[in-house]
JSON list of C-alpha atoms in Angstrom, two decimals:
[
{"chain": "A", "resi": 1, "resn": "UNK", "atom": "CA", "xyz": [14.22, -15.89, 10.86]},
{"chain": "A", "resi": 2, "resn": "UNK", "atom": "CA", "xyz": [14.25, -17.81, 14.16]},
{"chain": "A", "resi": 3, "resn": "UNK", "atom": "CA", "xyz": [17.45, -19.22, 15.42]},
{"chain": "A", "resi": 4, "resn": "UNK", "atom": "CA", "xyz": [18.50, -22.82, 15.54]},
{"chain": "A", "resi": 5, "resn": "UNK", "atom": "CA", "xyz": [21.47, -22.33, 18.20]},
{"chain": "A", "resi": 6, "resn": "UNK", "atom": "CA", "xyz": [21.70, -26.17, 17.83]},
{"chain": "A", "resi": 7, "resn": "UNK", "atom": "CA", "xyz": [23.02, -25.65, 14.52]},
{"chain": "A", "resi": 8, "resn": "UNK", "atom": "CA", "xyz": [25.46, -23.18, 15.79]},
{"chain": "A", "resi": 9, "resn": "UNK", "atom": "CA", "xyz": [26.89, -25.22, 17.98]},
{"chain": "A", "resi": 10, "resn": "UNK", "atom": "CA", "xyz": [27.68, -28.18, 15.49]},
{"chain": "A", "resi": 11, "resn": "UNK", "atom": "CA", "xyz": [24.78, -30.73, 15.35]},
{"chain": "A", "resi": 12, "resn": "UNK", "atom": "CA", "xyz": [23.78, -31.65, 12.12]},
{"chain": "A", "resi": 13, "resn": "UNK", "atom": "CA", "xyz": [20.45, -33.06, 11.89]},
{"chain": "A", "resi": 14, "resn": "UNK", "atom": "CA", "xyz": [19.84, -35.44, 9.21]},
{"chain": "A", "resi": 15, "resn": "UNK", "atom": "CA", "xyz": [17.09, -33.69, 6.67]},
{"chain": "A", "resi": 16, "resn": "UNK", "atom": "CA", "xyz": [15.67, -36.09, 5.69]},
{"chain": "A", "resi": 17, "resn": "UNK", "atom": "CA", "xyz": [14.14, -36.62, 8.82]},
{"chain": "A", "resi": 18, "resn": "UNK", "atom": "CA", "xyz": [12.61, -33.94, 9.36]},
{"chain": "A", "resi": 19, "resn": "UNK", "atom": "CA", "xyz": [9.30, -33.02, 8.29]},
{"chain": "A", "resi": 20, "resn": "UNK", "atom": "CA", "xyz": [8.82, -31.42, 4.75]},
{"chain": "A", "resi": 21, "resn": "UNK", "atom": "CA", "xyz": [8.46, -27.80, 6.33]},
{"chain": "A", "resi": 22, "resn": "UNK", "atom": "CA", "xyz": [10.79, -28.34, 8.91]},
{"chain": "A", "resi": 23, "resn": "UNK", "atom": "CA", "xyz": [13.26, -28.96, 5.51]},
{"chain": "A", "resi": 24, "resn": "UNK", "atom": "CA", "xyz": [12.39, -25.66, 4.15]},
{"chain": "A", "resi": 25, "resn": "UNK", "atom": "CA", "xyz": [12.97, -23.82, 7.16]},
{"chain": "A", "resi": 26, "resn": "UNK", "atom": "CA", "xyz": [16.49, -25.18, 7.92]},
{"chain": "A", "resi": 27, "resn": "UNK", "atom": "CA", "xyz": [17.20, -24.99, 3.88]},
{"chain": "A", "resi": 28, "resn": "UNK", "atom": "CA", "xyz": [16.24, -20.77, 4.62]},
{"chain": "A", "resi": 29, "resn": "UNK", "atom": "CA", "xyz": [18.37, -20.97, 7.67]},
{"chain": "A", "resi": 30, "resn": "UNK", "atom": "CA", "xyz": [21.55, -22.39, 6.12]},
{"chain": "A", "resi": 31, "resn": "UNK", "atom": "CA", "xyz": [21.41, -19.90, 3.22]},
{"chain": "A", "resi": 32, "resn": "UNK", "atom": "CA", "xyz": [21.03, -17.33, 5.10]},
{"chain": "A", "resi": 33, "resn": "UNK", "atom": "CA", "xyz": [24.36, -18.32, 7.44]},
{"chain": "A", "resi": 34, "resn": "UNK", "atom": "CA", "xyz": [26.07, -19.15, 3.98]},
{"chain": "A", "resi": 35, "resn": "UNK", "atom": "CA", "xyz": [25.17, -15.73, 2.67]},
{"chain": "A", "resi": 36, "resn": "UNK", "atom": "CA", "xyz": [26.35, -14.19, 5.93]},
{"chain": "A", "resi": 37, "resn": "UNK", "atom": "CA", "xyz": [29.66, -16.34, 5.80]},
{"chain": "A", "resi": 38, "resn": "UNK", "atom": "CA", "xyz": [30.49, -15.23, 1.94]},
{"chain": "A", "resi": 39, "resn": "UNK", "atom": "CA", "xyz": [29.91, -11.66, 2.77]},
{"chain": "A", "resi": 40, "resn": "UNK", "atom": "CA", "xyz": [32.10, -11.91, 5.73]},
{"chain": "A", "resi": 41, "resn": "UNK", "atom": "CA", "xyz": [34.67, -13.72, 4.09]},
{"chain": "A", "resi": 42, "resn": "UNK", "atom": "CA", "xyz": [34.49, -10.71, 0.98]},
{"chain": "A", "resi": 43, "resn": "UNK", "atom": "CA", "xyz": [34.42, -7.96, 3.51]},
{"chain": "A", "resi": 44, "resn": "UNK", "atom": "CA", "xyz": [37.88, -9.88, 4.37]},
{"chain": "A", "resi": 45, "resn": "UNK", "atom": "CA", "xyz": [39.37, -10.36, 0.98]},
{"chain": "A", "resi": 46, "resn": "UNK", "atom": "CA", "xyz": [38.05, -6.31, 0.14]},
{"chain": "A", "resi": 47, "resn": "UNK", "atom": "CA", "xyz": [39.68, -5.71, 3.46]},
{"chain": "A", "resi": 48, "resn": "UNK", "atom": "CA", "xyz": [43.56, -6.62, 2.14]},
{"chain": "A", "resi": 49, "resn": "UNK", "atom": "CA", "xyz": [43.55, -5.03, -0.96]}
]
């Protein structure tokens, strides 16, 4: 998956504006850095049991 550092470092882009596969691409991106988060956050919550 290719990076977007622009969305690391905080700009949101409105979606709508962007073209149709543009949309799908960021849609791919931010699941992927949601999946990433949730897993981080578990490996944290498995962590203090």
């Amino acid at each position: 998956l290719p990076e977007f550092p622009f969305f690391r470092h905080g700009v949101h882009f409105d979606l709508n504006r962007l073209s149709e596969q543009l949309k799908m691409h960021f849609q791919l991106y931010v699941s992927y850095e949601k999946k990433a988060e949730l897993e981080l956050q578990l490996n944290k919550i498995g962590g203090l049991k």
